[in-house]
Amino acid sequence: MIDLHIHTTSSDGEFSVVQILEKATSKGLNIISITDHNNINAYDVLNNINVKEIYNGKIVIGVELEFVYKGRLFDMLGYGIDLNVMKNSEL
């Protein structure tokens, strides 16, 4: 099973990054993506912990970005992004 649209407490989610990994393991998710709103802070957390001690599945790097088009607000999910490029740009 997969879940490619997960939010942490870095945006409007209920759970921390570690709690997300624990829940993904307990639910048997093979692939996940943390797609917080307009930030990639969760990936800094992931880089500072031993993920394999908590979760053995695949993590697809993602983000949910808000944008305005023709005066309307939209959300767009992006996957496989380059974290270094995102860190050096304004979200």
Coordinates of N, CA, C and O in Angstrom, one line a residue:
M1 N 0.8 -1.2 0.0 CA 0.0 0.0 0.0 C 0.9 1.2 0.0 O 2.0 1.2 0.5
I2 N 0.3 2.3 -0.5 CA 1.0 3.6 -0.6 C 0.2 4.7 -0.1 O -1.1 4.7 -0.1
D3 N 0.8 5.8 0.4 CA 0.2 7.0 0.7 C 1.1 8.2 0.3 O 2.2 8.3 0.9
L4 N 0.7 8.9 -0.7 CA 1.6 9.9 -1.3 C 1.1 11.3 -0.9 O 1.5 12.3 -1.6
H5 N 0.3 11.4 0.1 CA -0.2 12.8 0.5 C -0.4 12.8 2.0 O -1.4 12.7 2.5
I6 N 0.8 13.0 2.7 CA 0.8 13.0 4.1 C 1.3 14.4 4.6 O 2.3 14.9 4.1
H7 N 0.6 14.9 5.7 CA 1.0 16.1 6.3 C 1.5 15.9 7.7 O 0.9 15.1 8.4
T8 N 2.5 16.6 8.1 CA 3.0 16.5 9.5 C 2.6 17.8 10.2 O 2.0 18.7 9.7
T9 N 3.1 17.9 11.5 CA 2.8 19.1 12.3 C 3.6 20.3 11.7 O 3.4 21.4 12.2
S10 N 4.4 20.1 10.7 CA 5.1 21.2 10.0 C 4.1 22.0 9.1 O 4.4 23.1 8.7
S11 N 2.9 21.4 8.9 CA 1.8 22.2 8.2 C 0.5 21.9 9.0 O 0.5 22.3 10.2
D12 N -0.4 21.3 8.4 CA -1.7 21.1 9.1 C -1.9 19.6 9.5 O -3.1 19.2 9.8
G13 N -0.9 18.8 9.7 CA -1.0 17.5 10.1 C -1.1 17.3 11.6 O -0.7 18.3 12.4
E14 N -1.5 16.2 12.1 CA -1.6 15.9 13.5 C -0.4 15.3 14.2 O -0.2 15.3 15.4
F15 N 0.5 14.7 13.3 CA 1.6 13.9 13.8 C 2.9 14.4 13.4 O 3.1 15.0 12.3
S16 N 3.9 14.1 14.2 CA 5.3 14.5 13.9 C 5.8 13.6 12.8 O 5.2 12.5 12.5
V17 N 7.0 13.9 12.3 CA 7.6 13.0 11.3 C 7.8 11.6 11.8 O 7.5 10.6 11.2
V18 N 8.4 11.5 13.0 CA 8.6 10.2 13.6 C 7.3 9.4 13.8 O 7.2 8.2 13.5
Q19 N 6.3 10.1 14.3 CA 5.0 9.4 14.4 C 4.4 9.0 13.1 O 3.8 7.9 13.0
I20 N 4.6 9.8 12.0 CA 4.2 9.4 10.7 C 4.9 8.1 10.3 O 4.3 7.2 9.7
L21 N 6.2 8.0 10.5 CA 7.0 6.8 10.1 C 6.5 5.6 10.9 O 6.3 4.5 10.3
E22 N 6.2 5.8 12.2 CA 5.7 4.7 13.0 C 4.3 4.2 12.5 O 4.1 3.0 12.4
K23 N 3.4 5.2 12.2 CA 2.1 4.8 11.7 C 2.2 4.1 10.3 O 1.5 3.2 10.0
A24 N 3.1 4.6 9.5 CA 3.3 4.0 8.1 C 3.7 2.5 8.3 O 3.3 1.6 7.6
T25 N 4.6 2.3 9.3 CA 5.1 0.9 9.5 C 3.9 0.1 10.0 O 3.7 -1.0 9.5
S26 N 3.2 0.6 11.0 CA 2.1 -0.2 11.6 C 1.0 -0.5 10.6 O 0.3 -1.5 10.7
K27 N 0.8 0.4 9.6 CA -0.2 0.2 8.6 C 0.3 -0.6 7.4 O -0.5 -0.9 6.5
G28 N 1.5 -0.9 7.4 CA 2.1 -1.7 6.3 C 2.2 -0.9 5.0 O 2.2 -1.5 3.9
L29 N 2.5 0.4 5.1 CA 2.7 1.2 3.9 C 4.1 0.9 3.3 O 5.0 1.1 4.0
N30 N 4.1 0.6 2.0 CA 5.4 0.3 1.4 C 6.1 1.6 0.8 O 7.3 1.7 0.7
I31 N 5.2 2.6 0.5 CA 5.7 3.8 -0.1 C 4.9 5.0 0.5 O 3.7 4.9 0.5
I32 N 5.6 6.0 0.9 CA 5.0 7.2 1.5 C 5.6 8.5 0.9 O 6.8 8.4 0.4
S33 N 4.9 9.6 1.0 CA 5.5 10.9 0.7 C 4.9 11.9 1.6 O 3.7 12.0 1.8
I34 N 5.8 12.6 2.3 CA 5.4 13.7 3.2 C 5.3 14.9 2.3 O 6.2 15.4 1.7
T35 N 4.1 15.5 2.2 CA 3.8 16.6 1.3 C 3.2 17.8 2.1 O 2.0 18.2 1.9
D36 N 3.9 18.3 3.1 CA 3.4 19.4 3.8 C 3.2 20.6 2.9 O 3.8 20.7 1.9
H37 N 2.3 21.5 3.4 CA 2.0 22.7 2.7 C 3.1 23.7 2.7 O 3.6 24.1 3.7
N38 N 3.6 24.0 1.5 CA 4.6 25.1 1.3 C 5.9 25.0 2.1 O 6.5 26.0 2.3
N39 N 6.3 23.8 2.5 CA 7.5 23.6 3.2 C 8.0 22.2 3.1 O 7.3 21.3 2.9
I40 N 9.4 22.1 3.3 CA 10.0 20.8 3.2 C 10.7 20.4 4.5 O 11.7 19.7 4.5
N41 N 10.3 21.0 5.6 CA 10.9 20.9 6.9 C 11.0 19.4 7.3 O 12.0 19.0 8.0
A42 N 10.1 18.6 7.0 CA 10.1 17.2 7.4 C 11.3 16.5 6.9 O 11.8 15.6 7.5
Y43 N 11.8 16.9 5.7 CA 13.0 16.2 5.2 C 14.3 16.6 5.9 O 15.2 15.8 5.9
D44 N 14.3 17.7 6.6 CA 15.4 18.0 7.5 C 15.4 17.1 8.7 O 16.4 16.6 9.1
V45 N 14.2 16.8 9.2 CA 14.0 15.9 10.3 C 14.5 14.5 9.9 O 15.3 13.8 10.6
L46 N 14.0 14.1 8.7 CA 14.4 12.7 8.2 C 15.9 12.6 8.0 O 16.5 11.5 8.2
N47 N 16.6 13.7 7.6 CA 18.1 13.6 7.5 C 18.8 13.5 8.8 O 20.0 13.2 8.8
N48 N 18.1 13.8 9.9 CA 18.8 13.8 11.2 C 18.4 12.7 12.1 O 18.7 12.7 13.3
I49 N 17.7 11.7 11.5 CA 17.3 10.5 12.3 C 17.7 9.3 11.5 O 17.9 9.4 10.3
N50 N 17.7 8.1 12.1 CA 18.0 6.9 11.4 C 16.6 6.3 11.0 O 16.0 5.6 11.8
V51 N 16.2 6.7 9.8 CA 14.8 6.3 9.4 C 14.6 4.8 9.4 O 13.6 4.3 9.8
K52 N 15.6 4.0 9.0 CA 15.5 2.6 8.9 C 15.2 1.9 10.2 O 14.7 0.8 10.2
E53 N 15.5 2.6 11.3 CA 15.1 2.0 12.6 C 13.6 2.1 12.8 O 13.1 1.4 13.7
I54 N 12.9 2.9 12.1 CA 11.5 3.1 12.3 C 10.7 2.7 11.1 O 9.6 2.1 11.3
Y55 N 11.2 2.9 9.9 CA 10.4 2.6 8.6 C 11.3 2.1 7.6 O 12.3 2.7 7.3
N56 N 10.9 0.9 7.0 CA 11.7 0.3 6.0 C 11.2 0.5 4.5 O 11.8 -0.1 3.6
G57 N 10.2 1.2 4.4 CA 9.6 1.4 3.0 C 10.4 2.5 2.3 O 11.4 3.1 2.8
K58 N 9.8 2.9 1.1 CA 10.4 3.9 0.3 C 9.7 5.3 0.6 O 8.5 5.3 0.8
I59 N 10.5 6.3 0.7 CA 10.0 7.7 0.9 C 10.3 8.5 -0.4 O 11.4 8.7 -0.8
V60 N 9.2 8.9 -1.0 CA 9.3 9.8 -2.2 C 9.2 11.2 -1.7 O 8.3 11.6 -1.0
I61 N 10.2 12.0 -2.1 CA 10.3 13.4 -1.6 C 9.1 14.1 -2.3 O 8.9 14.0 -3.5
G62 N 8.4 14.9 -1.5 CA 7.3 15.6 -2.0 C 7.0 16.9 -1.3 O 7.5 17.2 -0.2
V63 N 6.1 17.7 -1.8 CA 5.6 18.9 -1.2 C 4.3 19.3 -1.8 O 4.0 18.9 -3.0
E64 N 3.5 20.0 -1.1 CA 2.2 20.5 -1.6 C 2.3 22.1 -1.6 O 2.5 22.7 -0.6
L65 N 2.3 22.6 -2.8 CA 2.5 24.1 -3.0 C 1.2 24.7 -3.4 O 0.4 24.2 -4.2
E66 N 1.0 25.9 -2.8 CA -0.2 26.7 -3.2 C 0.2 27.7 -4.2 O 1.4 28.2 -4.2
F67 N -0.7 28.0 -5.2 CA -0.4 29.0 -6.2 C -1.7 29.6 -6.6 O -2.8 29.0 -6.4
V68 N -1.6 30.8 -7.2 CA -2.8 31.5 -7.7 C -2.8 31.5 -9.2 O -1.7 31.8 -9.8
Y69 N -3.9 31.1 -9.8 CA -4.0 31.1 -11.3 C -5.3 31.8 -11.6 O -6.4 31.3 -11.2
K70 N -5.3 32.8 -12.4 CA -6.5 33.6 -12.8 C -7.3 33.9 -11.6 O -8.5 33.8 -11.6
G71 N -6.6 34.3 -10.5 CA -7.3 34.8 -9.3 C -7.9 33.7 -8.4 O -8.5 34.0 -7.4
R72 N -7.6 32.5 -8.8 CA -8.1 31.4 -7.9 C -6.9 30.7 -7.3 O -5.9 30.5 -7.9
L73 N -7.1 30.3 -6.0 CA -6.1 29.6 -5.2 C -6.1 28.1 -5.5 O -7.2 27.5 -5.4
F74 N -5.0 27.5 -5.8 CA -4.9 26.0 -6.1 C -3.8 25.4 -5.2 O -2.9 26.1 -4.8
D75 N -3.9 24.1 -5.0 CA -2.8 23.3 -4.4 C -2.3 22.4 -5.5 O -3.1 21.8 -6.2
M76 N -1.0 22.2 -5.5 CA -0.4 21.3 -6.4 C 0.6 20.4 -5.7 O 1.5 20.9 -4.9
L77 N 0.5 19.1 -5.9 CA 1.5 18.1 -5.3 C 2.6 18.0 -6.2 O 2.5 17.8 -7.5
G78 N 3.9 18.0 -5.7 CA 5.1 17.8 -6.5 C 5.9 16.7 -5.9 O 6.0 16.6 -4.6
Y79 N 6.4 15.8 -6.7 CA 7.2 14.6 -6.2 C 8.5 14.6 -6.9 O 8.7 15.0 -8.0
G80 N 9.5 14.0 -6.2 CA 10.8 13.8 -6.8 C 11.5 15.1 -6.9 O 12.4 15.2 -7.8
I81 N 11.2 16.0 -6.1 CA 11.8 17.4 -6.1 C 13.3 17.3 -5.6 O 13.6 16.5 -4.8
D82 N 14.0 18.3 -6.0 CA 15.4 18.5 -5.5 C 15.3 19.3 -4.3 O 15.0 20.5 -4.4
L83 N 15.6 18.8 -3.1 CA 15.5 19.5 -1.9 C 16.5 20.7 -1.8 O 16.1 21.7 -1.3
N84 N 17.6 20.6 -2.4 CA 18.6 21.7 -2.4 C 18.0 22.9 -3.2 O 18.2 24.0 -2.8
V85 N 17.4 22.6 -4.3 CA 16.8 23.7 -5.1 C 15.7 24.3 -4.4 O 15.5 25.5 -4.3
M86 N 14.8 23.5 -3.7 CA 13.7 24.0 -2.9 C 14.2 24.9 -1.8 O 13.6 25.9 -1.5
K87 N 15.3 24.5 -1.1 CA 15.8 25.2 0.0 C 16.3 26.6 -0.4 O 16.3 27.5 0.4
N88 N 16.8 26.7 -1.6 CA 17.4 27.9 -2.1 C 16.4 28.8 -2.9 O 16.8 29.8 -3.5
S89 N 15.1 28.4 -2.8 CA 14.1 29.2 -3.5 C 13.1 29.6 -2.5 O 13.0 29.0 -1.4
E90 N 12.3 30.6 -2.8 CA 11.2 31.0 -1.9 C 10.0 30.1 -2.1 O 9.6 30.0 -3.2
L91 N 9.4 29.6 -1.0 CA 8.2 28.9 -1.1 C 7.0 29.8 -0.9 O 7.1 30.7 -0.2

